Short mmCIF file of C-alpha atoms in Angstrom, two decimals:
data_model
loop_
_atom_site.label_atom_id
_atom_site.label_comp_id
_atom_site.label_asym_id
_atom_site.label_seq_id
_atom_site.Cartn_x
_atom_site.Cartn_y
_atom_site.Cartn_z
CA MET A 278 25.81 126.29 -26.98
CA TYR A 279 26.54 124.02 -28.98
CA ARG A 280 30.01 122.28 -28.12
CA LEU A 281 30.47 119.43 -28.34
CA PRO A 282 33.80 118.42 -24.70
CA ARG A 283 36.75 118.25 -26.73
CA MET A 284 37.41 114.59 -26.53
CA THR A 285 39.23 113.21 -29.13
CA PRO A 286 40.33 108.96 -29.36
CA ALA A 287 43.49 110.17 -29.27
CA ARG A 288 42.56 111.83 -26.04
CA LEU A 289 40.60 109.55 -24.68
CA LEU A 290 42.93 106.54 -25.05
CA GLY A 291 46.03 109.22 -22.83
CA ALA A 292 43.24 109.14 -20.05
CA ALA A 293 42.56 106.04 -20.23
CA ILE A 294 46.04 105.01 -19.99
CA LEU A 295 47.03 106.71 -16.79
CA THR A 296 44.21 106.25 -15.33
CA VAL A 297 44.95 102.18 -15.57
CA SER A 298 48.54 102.96 -15.03
CA LEU A 299 47.64 105.23 -11.64
CA PRO A 300 47.05 102.37 -9.24
CA ALA A 301 50.40 100.41 -10.59
CA THR A 302 52.52 102.71 -10.06
CA ALA A 303 51.07 104.32 -7.19
CA ALA A 304 51.92 107.84 -8.57
CA ASN A 305 52.42 110.82 -6.28
CA ILE A 306 49.74 112.91 -7.38
CA ASP A 307 48.71 116.62 -7.02
CA PHE A 308 45.17 118.06 -7.48
CA SER A 309 44.73 121.37 -8.38
CA GLY A 310 42.01 123.59 -9.21
CA PHE A 311 41.15 127.79 -10.23
CA ALA A 312 37.58 128.94 -11.02
CA THR A 313 36.45 132.00 -12.27
CA LEU A 314 33.45 134.04 -12.23
CA THR A 315 32.90 136.78 -14.45
CA ALA A 316 29.69 139.18 -14.96
CA GLY A 317 29.79 141.70 -17.58
CA ASP A 318 26.79 144.13 -19.25
CA VAL A 319 27.56 146.03 -22.54
CA LEU A 320 26.77 149.17 -21.44
CA SER A 321 27.00 151.44 -24.83
CA GLY A 322 27.40 151.05 -28.02
CA SER A 323 26.03 151.07 -32.41
CA LYS A 324 23.14 149.51 -32.93
CA HIS A 325 23.56 146.94 -35.20
CA ASP A 326 22.39 143.33 -36.51
CA LYS A 327 25.56 142.34 -38.98
CA LEU A 328 26.85 139.61 -36.65
CA ASN A 329 24.28 136.41 -36.93
CA ASN A 330 21.16 135.98 -34.42
CA PHE A 331 23.04 138.54 -32.02
CA GLN A 332 21.83 141.88 -29.76
CA CYS A 333 24.55 144.34 -30.43
CA PRO A 334 25.76 147.04 -29.61
CA CYS A 335 27.54 144.01 -28.61
CA PHE A 336 31.87 142.74 -27.05
CA ILE A 337 33.62 139.19 -27.74
CA ALA A 338 35.43 138.60 -25.31
CA ASN A 339 36.28 134.92 -26.10
CA TYR A 340 37.55 134.20 -29.30
CA GLU A 341 38.77 130.10 -28.59
CA TYR A 342 34.92 129.55 -27.31
CA ALA A 343 32.59 132.59 -28.66
CA GLY A 344 32.13 134.27 -25.56
CA LEU A 345 30.84 137.42 -27.02
CA TYR A 346 28.35 139.96 -24.92
CA GLU A 347 25.36 140.98 -26.00
CA ASN A 348 23.22 144.14 -24.78
CA THR A 349 21.20 142.54 -22.81
CA GLY A 350 21.85 143.54 -19.29
CA TRP A 351 24.12 141.64 -17.10
CA THR A 352 25.27 137.56 -17.86
CA ALA A 353 28.28 135.38 -15.79
CA GLY A 354 27.11 132.87 -18.38
CA VAL A 355 29.99 134.42 -20.79
CA GLU A 356 33.58 134.36 -19.69
CA SER A 357 33.32 132.48 -16.46
CA THR A 358 34.94 128.71 -16.12
CA VAL A 359 36.33 126.46 -13.84
CA GLY A 360 38.91 123.55 -13.98
CA ALA A 361 40.85 121.17 -11.72
CA GLN A 362 43.80 119.83 -12.60
CA ALA A 363 45.83 116.62 -12.06
CA ASP A 364 49.59 116.25 -12.11
CA ILE A 365 50.70 112.77 -11.75
CA HIS A 366 54.57 111.82 -11.37
CA ILE A 367 55.16 108.35 -11.93
CA ASP A 368 59.18 108.62 -11.19
CA ASP A 369 60.97 111.45 -11.21
CA GLN A 370 61.47 111.94 -14.70
CA LEU A 371 58.48 111.28 -16.75
CA SER A 372 54.78 112.86 -14.93
CA ALA A 373 51.39 113.41 -16.67
CA THR A 374 49.63 116.94 -16.60
CA LEU A 375 45.87 116.30 -17.24
CA GLN A 376 43.48 120.06 -16.89
CA VAL A 377 39.62 119.84 -17.20
CA ASP A 378 38.14 123.22 -18.05
CA GLY A 379 34.35 123.79 -17.63
CA HIS A 380 32.90 126.91 -19.55
CA ALA A 381 29.62 128.91 -18.53
CA VAL A 382 29.88 129.82 -22.66
CA ASP A 383 29.95 126.06 -23.45
CA GLY A 384 26.78 125.43 -20.81
CA TYR A 385 30.15 123.99 -18.03
CA GLN A 386 30.37 120.90 -21.27
CA ALA A 387 33.60 119.72 -19.59
CA SER A 388 36.68 119.87 -22.19
CA LEU A 389 40.00 118.59 -21.07
CA ASP A 390 42.23 121.13 -21.97
CA TRP A 391 45.69 119.57 -21.21
CA ALA A 392 46.80 116.23 -21.44
CA TYR A 393 50.33 115.27 -21.80
CA LEU A 394 53.25 113.34 -20.12
CA SER A 395 55.54 115.14 -19.91
CA TYR A 396 59.82 113.53 -19.81
CA ARG A 397 62.87 115.28 -18.47
CA ALA A 398 65.77 113.70 -19.89
CA ASN A 399 68.08 115.87 -17.53
CA ASN A 400 68.31 119.10 -15.78
CA ASN A 401 68.01 121.11 -18.55
CA TRP A 402 66.40 119.20 -21.63
CA THR A 403 62.30 118.25 -21.13
CA LEU A 404 60.33 116.21 -23.29
CA GLN A 405 56.04 116.40 -24.01
CA ALA A 406 53.24 114.65 -25.63
CA GLY A 407 50.28 114.59 -26.64
CA HIS A 408 47.16 117.69 -26.21
CA LYS A 409 48.77 121.46 -24.39
CA ARG A 410 47.85 124.64 -24.95
CA LEU A 411 49.48 126.64 -28.17
CA PRO A 412 52.15 128.57 -26.94
CA LEU A 413 51.12 131.09 -29.40
CA TYR A 414 51.46 134.29 -27.07
CA TYR A 415 52.51 134.96 -23.27
CA TYR A 416 49.49 134.38 -21.33
CA SER A 417 48.87 131.06 -23.81
CA ASP A 418 48.82 128.92 -21.19
CA SER A 419 47.84 130.53 -18.39
CA ASN A 420 44.67 132.50 -20.27
CA TYR A 421 42.12 130.97 -17.94
CA ILE A 422 44.21 131.08 -14.56
CA GLY A 423 42.31 135.22 -13.88
CA TYR A 424 44.61 135.33 -10.64
CA SER A 425 47.59 135.35 -12.40
CA TYR A 426 47.90 138.16 -15.06
CA PRO A 427 46.16 141.83 -13.47
CA TRP A 428 43.14 142.88 -16.84
CA VAL A 429 40.10 140.37 -16.21
CA ARG A 430 41.50 138.68 -19.63
CA PRO A 431 44.11 138.98 -21.71
CA PRO A 432 43.73 142.03 -24.61
CA VAL A 433 41.58 140.32 -26.75
CA ASP A 434 42.47 142.43 -30.21
CA VAL A 435 45.80 140.44 -29.54
CA TYR A 436 44.48 137.19 -27.88
CA GLY A 437 42.12 136.45 -30.50
CA TRP A 438 42.58 133.07 -32.49
CA GLU A 439 39.95 130.76 -32.63
CA ILE A 440 42.28 127.19 -32.79
CA TYR A 441 44.54 127.37 -29.69
CA SER A 442 45.56 124.87 -28.49
CA TYR A 443 47.30 121.46 -30.60
CA ASP A 444 48.38 117.44 -30.58
CA GLY A 445 51.84 116.75 -30.87
CA VAL A 446 55.27 116.93 -28.86
CA ASN A 447 57.80 119.72 -28.13
CA ALA A 448 61.13 119.97 -25.81
CA ILE A 449 61.38 122.01 -23.86
CA TYR A 450 65.29 123.82 -22.89
CA SER A 451 65.97 125.24 -20.06
CA ASN A 452 68.59 127.06 -18.47
CA THR A 453 70.31 130.02 -16.89
CA VAL A 454 72.95 132.75 -18.09
CA GLY A 455 73.88 134.79 -14.61
CA ASP A 456 70.28 136.50 -13.46
CA TRP A 457 68.44 135.60 -16.11
CA ALA A 458 66.53 132.63 -16.15
CA LEU A 459 66.13 131.58 -20.08
CA ARG A 460 63.26 128.60 -21.84
CA THR A 461 63.40 127.70 -25.42
CA ASN A 462 60.27 125.58 -26.68
CA VAL A 463 60.25 123.77 -29.78
CA TRP A 464 56.60 122.06 -31.39
CA ALA A 465 55.48 119.79 -33.76
CA GLY A 466 51.69 118.86 -33.98
CA SER A 467 48.52 119.85 -35.78
CA GLN A 468 45.20 120.41 -34.17
CA LYS A 469 41.19 120.04 -35.96
CA ASP A 470 38.70 121.97 -35.50
CA ASN A 471 35.86 120.02 -36.61
CA ASP A 472 33.33 122.57 -36.17
CA SER A 473 34.57 125.93 -34.90
CA ALA A 474 32.82 128.19 -32.20
CA MET A 475 34.02 131.34 -33.65
CA MET A 476 33.48 130.23 -36.72
CA GLY A 477 30.31 129.50 -37.08
CA GLN A 478 28.18 130.90 -34.35
CA ILE A 479 29.52 135.10 -34.66
CA TYR A 480 31.22 135.00 -38.10
CA ASN A 481 28.63 132.93 -40.85
CA GLY A 482 26.42 131.29 -38.63
CA ALA A 483 27.07 127.70 -40.69
CA ARG A 484 29.56 124.66 -39.72
CA THR A 485 33.22 126.11 -40.01
CA GLN A 486 35.29 123.22 -39.96
CA VAL A 487 39.16 124.93 -38.77
CA LEU A 488 42.71 122.76 -39.84
CA TRP A 489 46.07 124.02 -38.79
CA SER A 490 48.86 121.10 -40.50
CA ASP A 491 52.07 120.73 -39.64
CA ILE A 492 52.29 122.98 -36.97
CA VAL A 493 55.73 123.89 -36.01
CA GLY A 494 57.18 126.22 -33.97
CA ALA A 495 59.49 128.07 -31.36
CA ALA A 496 59.92 130.22 -29.03
CA ILE A 497 62.20 131.44 -26.19
CA ASP A 498 61.36 133.24 -23.23
CA ALA A 499 63.95 135.37 -20.59
CA GLY A 500 63.19 136.80 -17.46
CA ASN A 501 65.00 137.75 -14.47
CA ASP A 502 63.07 140.01 -11.52
CA ILE A 503 62.58 143.04 -13.27
CA VAL A 504 62.15 141.71 -17.34
CA ASN A 505 60.11 139.03 -19.33
CA MET A 506 60.81 138.76 -22.82
CA ARG A 507 59.50 136.40 -25.10
CA LEU A 508 59.76 136.25 -29.27
CA VAL A 509 57.38 132.86 -31.07
CA TYR A 510 57.40 131.57 -34.56
CA MET A 511 55.26 128.84 -35.85
CA GLN A 512 54.22 128.12 -39.06
CA SER A 513 51.27 126.04 -39.90
CA GLY A 514 49.42 124.54 -43.08
CA LEU A 515 45.57 125.84 -43.35
CA GLU A 516 42.12 124.44 -44.16
CA GLN A 517 39.27 126.14 -43.26
CA THR A 518 35.27 125.12 -45.26
CA MET A 519 32.14 126.23 -44.49
CA PHE A 520 29.72 123.84 -44.63
CA PRO A 521 25.49 125.99 -45.72
CA ASN A 522 23.64 125.47 -43.04
CA ASP A 523 20.76 124.50 -46.40
CA GLY A 524 23.32 121.64 -47.30
CA SER A 525 24.95 122.94 -50.00
CA THR A 526 28.63 122.34 -51.11
CA PRO A 527 31.41 122.77 -48.23
CA VAL A 528 33.16 125.87 -49.45
CA PRO A 529 36.44 125.79 -49.09
CA GLN A 530 37.74 129.28 -47.31
CA TYR A 531 41.52 129.56 -48.18
CA PRO A 532 42.87 128.14 -51.57
CA ASP A 533 44.68 124.96 -52.01
CA GLY A 534 47.28 124.64 -49.89
CA ALA A 535 48.02 127.67 -47.99
CA LYS A 536 50.22 128.73 -45.16
CA GLN A 537 50.01 130.96 -42.42
CA ARG A 538 53.45 132.56 -40.86
CA ILE A 539 52.68 133.98 -36.88
CA TYR A 540 55.51 136.51 -35.99
CA GLY A 541 55.06 137.54 -31.98
CA ALA A 542 57.02 139.53 -29.34
CA ALA A 543 56.50 140.29 -25.27
CA PHE A 544 58.47 142.72 -23.14
CA ASN A 545 56.98 142.80 -19.61
CA VAL A 546 58.63 144.22 -16.51
CA ASP A 547 57.96 144.25 -13.25
CA TYR A 548 59.61 147.48 -11.24
CA ASN A 549 59.11 148.42 -7.58
CA ASN A 550 55.14 148.82 -7.83
CA PHE A 551 55.43 149.88 -11.65
CA LEU A 552 54.45 147.36 -13.88
CA TRP A 553 54.31 147.46 -17.91
CA ARG A 554 52.99 144.48 -20.15
CA SER A 555 53.56 144.76 -24.12
CA GLU A 556 52.46 141.48 -26.73
CA TYR A 557 53.72 142.59 -30.32
CA ASN A 558 52.02 140.24 -32.50
CA THR A 559 51.51 139.02 -37.12
CA PHE A 560 50.10 136.97 -39.13
CA ILE A 561 50.44 136.43 -42.75
CA ARG A 562 48.54 134.40 -44.96
CA LYS A 563 49.57 134.95 -48.64
CA ALA A 564 46.88 132.40 -49.56
CA ILE A 565 45.16 135.40 -49.61
CA ASP A 566 47.22 138.18 -48.49
CA GLN A 567 46.28 138.71 -45.77
CA THR A 568 48.37 140.87 -43.15
CA ALA A 569 47.13 140.67 -39.41
CA PRO A 570 49.27 142.85 -37.00
CA SER A 571 48.33 143.15 -33.63
CA PHE A 572 49.41 144.49 -30.11
CA PHE A 573 48.51 146.26 -27.02
CA THR A 574 50.63 147.88 -23.95
CA SER A 575 49.31 148.28 -20.14
CA ALA A 576 50.95 150.75 -17.72
CA GLY A 577 50.52 150.04 -14.03
CA TYR A 578 50.91 150.74 -10.56
CA ARG A 579 50.37 148.78 -7.25
CA LEU A 580 49.39 150.51 -4.51
CA ASP A 581 49.32 147.64 -1.15
CA ASP A 582 46.82 145.70 -2.34
CA PHE A 583 44.96 147.12 -5.35
CA THR A 584 46.53 147.49 -9.09
CA PHE A 585 45.34 150.24 -11.07
CA LEU A 586 46.35 149.62 -14.60
CA TYR A 587 45.93 151.25 -18.21
CA THR A 588 45.43 149.40 -21.54
CA TYR A 589 45.85 150.04 -25.21
CA SER A 590 45.58 147.75 -27.19
CA GLN A 591 44.50 147.30 -31.52
CA TYR A 592 43.90 144.51 -34.48
CA ARG A 593 44.39 146.28 -37.65
CA GLU A 594 44.67 143.52 -40.81
CA GLU A 595 45.72 143.94 -44.45
CA LEU A 596 43.49 141.82 -47.13
CA ASP A 597 43.60 140.46 -49.90
CA THR A 598 39.56 142.51 -51.53
CA ASN A 599 38.69 139.67 -53.22
CA TYR A 600 37.47 138.41 -49.66
CA THR A 601 36.06 140.35 -46.63
CA ALA A 602 36.42 143.48 -46.15
CA PRO A 603 39.57 143.73 -43.40
CA GLN A 604 38.75 143.90 -39.88
CA ARG A 605 40.22 146.58 -37.79
CA TYR A 606 39.88 147.86 -34.52
CA ASN A 607 40.49 149.01 -31.14
CA THR A 608 40.15 148.71 -27.21
CA HIS A 609 41.05 151.40 -24.20
CA SER A 610 41.00 149.89 -20.70
CA GLY A 611 40.79 150.35 -17.14
CA THR A 612 41.23 147.64 -14.82
CA VAL A 613 41.74 148.07 -11.34
CA ARG A 614 42.43 144.38 -9.61
CA TRP A 615 42.29 144.29 -5.97
CA ASP A 616 43.98 141.24 -3.58
CA PHE A 617 41.59 140.89 -1.04
CA ARG A 618 42.33 137.96 0.55
CA ARG A 619 45.32 135.22 -0.10
CA LYS A 620 44.53 133.16 -3.40
CA MET A 621 42.04 135.74 -4.36
CA ALA A 622 41.58 138.64 -6.39
CA LEU A 623 38.43 141.10 -7.48
CA LYS A 624 38.79 143.23 -10.95
CA ALA A 625 36.94 145.44 -12.27
CA GLN A 626 37.59 146.44 -15.96
CA ILE A 627 35.94 148.83 -18.40
CA ASP A 628 36.75 148.27 -22.32
CA ARG A 629 36.25 150.37 -25.19
CA PHE A 630 36.13 148.98 -27.36
CA LYS A 631 36.30 151.17 -31.43
CA ASP A 632 35.50 149.21 -34.40
CA TYR A 633 37.14 150.92 -37.55
CA SER A 634 36.32 148.82 -40.31
CA THR A 635 35.83 148.65 -43.57
CA LEU A 636 32.36 147.30 -42.64
CA PRO A 637 31.70 147.77 -39.35
CA PHE A 638 32.63 144.71 -37.63
CA VAL A 639 30.73 144.24 -34.73
CA GLY A 640 30.37 148.59 -34.12
CA ASN A 641 31.33 150.06 -31.28
CA SER A 642 30.67 148.60 -27.74
CA THR A 643 31.61 150.11 -23.99
CA LEU A 644 31.78 146.75 -21.64
CA LEU A 645 31.59 146.74 -18.29
CA THR A 646 32.83 143.11 -16.24
CA LEU A 647 33.15 142.17 -12.77
CA SER A 648 35.51 139.19 -12.08
CA LEU A 649 36.37 136.85 -9.01
CA THR A 650 39.02 134.90 -9.05
CA THR A 651 40.66 131.79 -7.62
CA VAL A 652 43.49 129.21 -7.55
CA PHE A 653 43.25 126.44 -4.84
CA MET B 282 45.70 120.67 27.64
CA ILE B 283 47.96 119.46 23.88
CA ARG B 284 45.89 122.19 22.32
CA PHE B 285 47.53 124.84 25.47
CA LEU B 286 51.06 123.35 24.55
CA LEU B 287 50.63 123.40 21.09
CA MET B 288 49.67 127.09 21.45
CA MET B 289 52.15 127.81 23.17
CA SER B 290 55.35 125.94 21.37
CA TRP B 291 53.44 128.04 18.27
CA LEU B 292 54.11 131.18 20.38
CA CYS B 293 57.54 130.41 21.20
CA LEU B 294 58.31 129.52 17.20
CA ALA B 295 56.68 132.96 15.93
CA THR B 296 58.42 134.94 18.73
CA THR B 297 61.26 132.76 17.98
CA ALA B 298 60.76 133.94 13.68
CA LEU B 299 60.75 137.28 14.39
CA ALA B 300 64.31 137.70 16.67
CA ASP B 301 66.18 134.18 15.08
CA ASP B 302 67.61 135.58 11.33
CA VAL B 303 66.17 132.16 8.32
CA VAL B 304 68.73 130.88 6.78
CA VAL B 305 69.40 127.95 4.14
CA ILE B 306 70.74 124.63 4.46
CA VAL B 307 72.51 122.02 1.70
CA ASN B 308 73.79 119.17 2.83
CA PRO B 309 77.66 118.39 3.76
CA ALA B 310 78.69 116.81 1.08
CA ASN B 311 77.42 119.53 -1.19
CA THR B 312 79.87 122.28 -1.32
CA VAL B 313 78.55 124.23 -4.08
CA ILE B 314 78.71 128.17 -3.56
CA LEU B 315 75.58 130.27 -4.03
CA SER B 316 74.18 133.29 -4.21
CA GLN B 317 70.90 134.51 -4.11
CA LYS B 318 70.49 134.93 -6.94
CA ASP B 319 71.38 131.02 -7.43
CA ILE B 320 68.77 130.06 -4.80
CA ALA B 321 66.23 131.80 -5.53
CA ASN B 322 66.36 130.71 -9.56
CA ILE B 323 66.55 127.33 -7.26
CA PHE B 324 62.80 127.77 -5.28
CA LEU B 325 61.24 129.37 -8.07
CA GLY B 326 61.82 126.19 -10.21
CA LYS B 327 63.93 128.71 -13.12
CA THR B 328 66.12 125.90 -12.11
CA SER B 329 66.65 122.87 -11.33
CA SER B 330 70.33 122.56 -10.76
CA PHE B 331 72.54 123.59 -8.40
CA PRO B 332 75.44 125.72 -9.87
CA ASP B 333 77.89 122.84 -10.19
CA GLY B 334 75.02 120.90 -12.40
CA LYS B 335 74.32 118.48 -9.57
CA PRO B 336 70.53 118.53 -9.35
CA ALA B 337 68.65 120.46 -7.01
CA LYS B 338 65.49 119.67 -4.55
CA ALA B 339 64.04 122.87 -3.37
CA LEU B 340 61.53 121.98 0.62
CA SER B 341 59.34 124.52 1.82
CA LEU B 342 57.15 125.07 4.72
CA GLN B 343 53.86 124.24 4.95
CA ASP B 344 51.90 128.10 3.64
CA GLY B 345 51.32 130.40 6.93
CA SER B 346 54.25 129.11 8.50
CA PRO B 347 56.47 132.86 9.75
CA VAL B 348 59.34 131.33 8.59
CA ARG B 349 58.71 130.45 5.12
CA ASP B 350 57.26 134.43 4.66
CA ASP B 351 60.24 134.67 6.06
CA PHE B 352 62.65 133.40 3.67
CA ASN B 353 60.08 134.29 0.82
CA ARG B 354 60.95 138.35 1.90
CA LYS B 355 64.87 137.86 2.47
CA PHE B 356 65.17 135.47 -0.41
CA LEU B 357 62.42 135.63 -3.84
CA LYS B 358 61.93 139.19 -2.78
CA LYS B 359 58.74 138.05 -2.87
CA THR B 360 55.30 138.33 -1.29
CA ASN B 361 53.00 135.97 -0.82
CA GLN B 362 50.24 137.70 -2.99
CA GLN B 363 53.44 138.16 -6.25
CA LEU B 364 54.73 134.47 -4.96
CA ASP B 365 50.39 132.82 -5.90
CA ALA B 366 50.24 134.62 -8.77
CA TYR B 367 53.91 133.61 -10.23
CA TRP B 368 52.67 129.65 -9.29
CA ALA B 369 49.72 130.03 -10.08
CA SER B 370 51.17 131.15 -13.91
CA LEU B 371 53.50 127.68 -13.76
CA ILE B 372 51.13 125.49 -11.56
CA PHE B 373 48.50 125.26 -14.36
CA THR B 374 50.28 125.24 -17.32
CA GLY B 375 52.29 121.99 -15.65
CA ARG B 376 55.69 123.52 -16.38
CA VAL B 377 56.42 122.95 -12.57
CA THR B 378 55.89 122.57 -9.71
CA PRO B 379 56.64 124.11 -6.07
CA PRO B 380 58.81 123.14 -3.54
CA ARG B 381 57.97 120.36 -2.19
CA GLN B 382 55.78 121.07 1.78
CA VAL B 383 57.04 119.22 4.29
CA ALA B 384 55.63 120.30 8.01
CA THR B 385 58.11 120.91 10.21
CA GLU B 386 61.82 122.44 10.47
CA ALA B 387 62.93 119.37 11.60
CA GLU B 388 61.93 117.23 9.08
CA MET B 389 62.97 119.84 6.46
CA ARG B 390 66.56 119.17 8.57
CA ALA B 391 66.24 115.33 8.64
CA LEU B 392 65.78 115.91 4.87
CA VAL B 393 68.84 118.02 3.39
CA GLU B 394 70.60 115.71 6.14
CA ALA B 395 69.88 112.81 4.25
CA ASN B 396 70.08 113.26 0.53
CA ARG B 397 72.71 115.26 -1.14
CA ASP B 398 70.32 116.77 -3.79
CA PHE B 399 68.09 118.62 -1.07
CA ILE B 400 67.95 122.82 -0.62
CA GLY B 401 66.03 123.83 2.92
CA PHE B 402 65.45 126.88 5.30
CA VAL B 403 65.08 127.06 8.47
CA ARG B 404 65.53 128.83 11.62
CA GLU B 405 69.50 130.40 12.28
CA SER B 406 69.12 128.89 16.11
CA THR B 407 67.75 125.23 15.03
CA ALA B 408 70.50 125.21 12.00
CA GLY B 409 72.66 122.80 13.82
CA ASP B 410 75.60 120.74 12.77
CA LYS B 411 74.65 118.29 10.31
CA VAL B 412 73.61 119.88 7.53
CA ARG B 413 75.56 123.26 6.10
CA THR B 414 74.53 126.65 6.34
CA VAL B 415 74.93 127.89 2.90
CA HIS B 416 73.54 131.93 4.10
#
């Protein structure tokens, strides 16, 4: 669509330094890649013309790049993604990770999703700096690695925020306690999106600048052979400004000094052939009296190369009525995943989205998607 | 002729692997006691040290090796598909890299023999006495 590659000067500089330093250090480099071809169609739903110029019934499949399926026939141009990664091991302690992704909805413009340096101080501590995905959710880091999770996409009622990365620093402490492997991550940084795809194209049709400043967060992951759990907390400053298409005065959408706090938890189980995935998350923005809790639960069963999965997810927002009507919706989803060969899977998913917002947000819809995903 | 010999040796390897248990090997100077869980944690990148705190670097054989498949089943208790999905979620975040892969059991044995940090696996019959078998 209208996205510029997300290459800030800092990221370009980082990439340049890494590239220049490569021949000198004769670093050991691992290359890897992934690709997902996803085609979908909104089969039915309520007719609805609120959402800018989109043909509804429609279904928002991705909030990060504003991936929206319309009722216009099958398309592979909403969620398909390719990516390539280089892990550059400069020495035993220092490494650099660069990942370039292309999303169909963007016309496959290259975006640098990961660009960071990692320093392993000792067996437990790792320090990192650069551009990373925001680890708000259990699947945040692997959101586009379709092969790594059972659904066509992590449930969007929960994975539904427009800021998904940050520039900053983080420290990771890894250890084991008995059967449990623990990983604690604390991070700080900020992220500014000068032209938020989600806000601009879908919500209000005008360029919208979003800034999450003074981000500070912490997450702890604990797992053994059967259970994987996660707790997360994050806070940041919040600024959002809409630039009306008619050139009139920019409109700030939050009061000065607005802040947000985010809490989340995940609980996953893999026991014999059974699998359970669940995640809860809530955003609190006091300045506009917004509380936005969301959760999903998935229950599944593996039968040889097939995985069958049912998912329920919901988003239910409480909001000061001075702003807009709160968004509230839920989704029932059924997924079949077929691991038909090594490092390749084919998935089919049906999502029944029900919109019960005070003012309909996108309306009800039923989406069918087929997805072929691979890592290499 | 070379191809025939290669094929014969591959067949020998394949049949031996079925009858011959896979064992975990460390450097003889490494006297640490390892449980199956410790081994799994090291090979799954959940820890980068032995229980005594010294650095641990896992070595694996190449994809498709029957010895590696046996090791995955016995010590990691995961199918190849489960491991593929597990590593996919970690590799593409730059979090952990999978164990370094070596071409042959002989190379694996030589590396373990030469470096205290390495931990690997071979068929029991090929372990020899220059490395320590821990499981």
